Short mmCIF file of C-alpha atoms in Angstrom, two decimals:
data_model
loop_
_atom_site.label_atom_id
_atom_site.label_comp_id
_atom_site.label_asym_id
_atom_site.label_seq_id
_atom_site.Cartn_x
_atom_site.Cartn_y
_atom_site.Cartn_z
CA MET A 1 91.26 112.37 119.50
CA THR A 2 89.64 115.10 117.59
CA GLU A 3 89.90 115.07 113.71
CA PRO A 4 92.09 116.79 111.58
CA ILE A 5 91.08 119.24 109.70
CA ILE A 6 91.65 118.18 105.62
CA ARG A 7 91.32 121.62 103.35
CA PRO A 8 93.19 122.50 100.28
CA ALA A 9 96.23 124.52 101.06
CA VAL A 10 96.14 128.60 101.06
CA PRO A 11 99.14 131.11 100.30
CA ALA A 12 99.48 131.39 104.19
CA ASP A 13 100.63 127.35 104.54
CA VAL A 14 103.85 127.82 102.20
CA PRO A 15 105.82 128.14 104.81
CA GLN A 16 105.05 124.92 106.89
CA ILE A 17 104.24 122.76 103.41
CA LEU A 18 108.16 123.79 102.92
CA ASP A 19 108.72 122.59 106.26
CA LEU A 20 107.06 119.39 105.86
CA ILE A 21 108.87 118.79 102.19
CA ARG A 22 112.15 119.07 104.12
CA GLY A 23 110.89 116.71 107.05
CA LEU A 24 109.97 114.29 104.24
CA ALA A 25 113.56 114.73 102.29
CA VAL A 26 115.18 113.52 106.16
CA TYR A 27 112.66 110.73 106.31
CA GLU A 28 113.78 109.32 102.85
CA ARG A 29 117.42 109.91 103.78
CA GLU A 30 117.91 112.76 101.58
CA PRO A 31 117.98 116.02 104.16
CA ASP A 32 119.73 118.20 101.32
CA ALA A 33 118.02 117.53 98.45
CA VAL A 34 115.33 119.93 98.88
CA LYS A 35 116.08 122.75 96.58
CA THR A 36 112.37 124.50 95.74
CA THR A 37 111.60 128.07 98.01
CA GLU A 38 108.43 129.41 99.07
CA GLU A 39 108.33 131.57 95.61
CA GLN A 40 108.15 128.24 93.69
CA LEU A 41 105.58 126.75 96.04
CA HIS A 42 103.48 129.69 95.70
CA ARG A 43 103.90 129.84 91.87
CA SER A 44 102.95 126.04 91.50
CA PHE A 45 99.98 126.33 94.14
CA PHE A 46 98.87 129.45 93.78
CA GLY A 47 100.28 131.06 90.31
CA GLU A 48 97.40 131.66 86.75
CA ASN A 49 96.91 128.08 86.13
CA PRO A 50 98.43 125.81 88.59
CA ALA A 51 98.75 122.52 87.32
CA VAL A 52 99.80 121.05 91.38
CA PHE A 53 97.85 121.16 94.55
CA ALA A 54 98.51 120.65 98.02
CA THR A 55 96.14 119.06 100.43
CA VAL A 56 96.88 119.79 103.85
CA ALA A 57 95.89 118.36 107.55
CA GLU A 58 95.80 121.12 109.66
CA ALA A 59 96.29 119.92 113.79
CA PRO A 60 92.64 119.95 115.68
CA HIS A 61 91.77 123.02 117.54
CA GLU A 62 91.63 122.75 121.42
CA THR A 63 88.36 124.76 123.08
CA GLY A 64 89.82 128.51 123.29
CA ALA A 65 93.32 127.23 122.02
CA ARG A 66 93.81 129.91 119.24
CA ALA A 67 93.26 133.84 118.90
CA GLY A 68 93.05 133.47 115.37
CA THR A 69 96.17 135.82 114.71
CA ASP A 70 98.17 132.34 114.54
CA PRO A 71 98.00 129.88 111.74
CA ALA A 72 97.46 126.06 112.76
CA ARG A 73 100.00 123.36 112.74
CA LEU A 74 99.83 121.39 109.25
CA ASP A 75 100.50 118.14 110.78
CA GLY A 76 100.48 116.35 107.00
CA ILE A 77 100.36 117.40 103.37
CA ALA A 78 99.90 115.92 99.93
CA ILE A 79 100.68 117.39 96.97
CA TRP A 80 99.02 115.95 93.88
CA PHE A 81 98.60 116.59 89.96
CA LEU A 82 96.40 115.21 87.10
CA SER A 83 97.09 112.11 85.25
CA TYR A 84 95.54 110.41 82.49
CA SER A 85 95.04 107.27 81.23
CA THR A 86 94.90 106.81 77.59
CA TRP A 87 93.22 103.44 78.17
CA GLU A 88 90.83 104.43 80.72
CA GLY A 89 89.99 107.69 78.15
CA GLU A 90 90.21 109.74 81.96
CA HIS A 91 91.81 111.59 84.16
CA GLY A 92 93.32 110.23 87.69
CA ILE A 93 95.54 112.04 90.30
CA TRP A 94 99.28 111.42 90.85
CA LEU A 95 100.49 112.07 94.79
CA GLU A 96 103.85 113.58 94.35
CA ASP A 97 104.31 113.10 97.96
CA LEU A 98 102.39 112.61 101.01
CA TYR A 99 103.91 113.29 104.17
CA VAL A 100 103.01 113.13 108.31
CA ARG A 101 105.04 114.82 110.88
CA GLU A 102 106.45 112.17 112.69
CA ASP A 103 105.32 112.89 116.45
CA ALA A 104 101.24 113.02 114.38
CA ARG A 105 101.72 109.68 112.95
CA GLY A 106 99.01 107.03 113.90
CA GLY A 107 96.01 109.22 114.28
CA GLY A 108 94.56 108.75 111.14
CA ILE A 109 96.04 111.97 109.07
CA GLY A 110 97.44 109.88 106.03
CA LYS A 111 94.60 107.90 105.91
CA ALA A 112 92.42 111.03 105.87
CA LEU A 113 94.85 113.19 103.22
CA LEU A 114 94.71 109.88 101.30
CA GLY A 115 90.83 109.75 101.57
CA SER A 116 90.20 113.24 100.37
CA LEU A 117 91.85 112.31 97.56
CA ALA A 118 90.17 109.44 96.86
CA GLN A 119 86.62 111.94 97.42
CA GLU A 120 88.01 114.02 94.62
CA CYS A 121 88.67 111.23 92.42
CA VAL A 122 85.22 109.54 92.91
CA ALA A 123 83.17 113.48 92.60
CA LYS A 124 85.04 114.09 89.36
CA GLY A 125 85.07 109.98 87.49
CA TYR A 126 88.72 110.34 88.14
CA ARG A 127 89.96 106.37 87.81
CA ARG A 128 92.93 106.19 89.33
CA LEU A 129 95.10 107.35 92.72
CA GLU A 130 98.71 106.11 92.21
CA TRP A 131 101.81 106.93 93.85
CA SER A 132 105.56 105.61 93.99
CA VAL A 133 106.91 104.13 97.90
CA LEU A 134 110.59 103.50 98.26
CA LYS A 135 111.24 99.83 98.46
CA TRP A 136 113.11 100.18 101.55
CA ASN A 137 110.04 101.55 103.06
CA GLU A 138 108.03 99.02 105.18
CA PRO A 139 106.25 101.50 107.78
CA SER A 140 104.14 103.04 104.60
CA ILE A 141 103.96 99.98 102.36
CA GLY A 142 102.13 98.53 105.23
CA PHE A 143 99.68 101.18 105.46
CA TYR A 144 99.23 101.43 101.80
CA ARG A 145 98.44 97.74 101.95
CA THR A 146 95.60 98.21 104.40
CA LEU A 147 93.64 100.60 102.38
CA GLY A 148 93.61 97.86 99.34
CA ALA A 149 96.28 99.63 97.18
CA PHE A 150 98.75 97.12 95.66
CA PRO A 151 102.33 97.41 93.95
CA MET A 152 102.62 97.60 90.27
CA ASN A 153 105.40 94.90 90.17
CA GLU A 154 105.39 94.84 86.20
CA TRP A 155 106.56 98.31 86.03
CA ASP A 156 109.61 100.36 86.40
CA THR A 157 109.34 104.33 87.12
CA PHE A 158 112.07 106.14 85.01
CA ARG A 159 113.98 109.51 85.13
CA LEU A 160 115.70 111.69 82.64
CA THR A 161 117.29 114.71 84.23
CA GLY A 162 120.55 116.93 84.12
CA ASP A 163 122.95 116.40 81.29
CA PRO A 164 120.98 113.57 79.41
CA LEU A 165 117.91 115.69 79.85
CA ARG A 166 119.42 118.77 78.05
CA ALA A 167 121.15 116.67 75.45
CA LEU A 168 117.79 114.73 74.17
CA GLY A 169 115.79 118.33 74.68
CA ARG A 170 118.61 119.87 72.06
#
């Protein structure tokens, strides 16, 4: 099998990125949760001062398969931003979303995407690559463990949204 091409997203990728985000929502049992628009993704990833980034896995090209006009199919995404550790005194990467199309799983795309983020951490002296995973998502948990990742069992994620967020923000 030919290796996927792992690269930073470009503006032309946005429609497929949104499609992949919707696929992730279905996988995570929240099919109606995605409110994001293409315009928001363009602004977030390619605006004046982007604070969030997308790395994509482009399907390998077959010899002679492309005329150069059709965009390559994206088989996976990693959406991430910088975090910071006060204890380490260094940045890290927070992986917000990692998703590989169902028909492309098992071919090393998830590992390649995570590997590209690990390379970014090593190259820039970042100390951590972190993410959350749903407790029921055993296939992903097992995969992450094979890479040497481990759960932070002593920590719980808290979230403030909606009315409580607005009340506190007054």
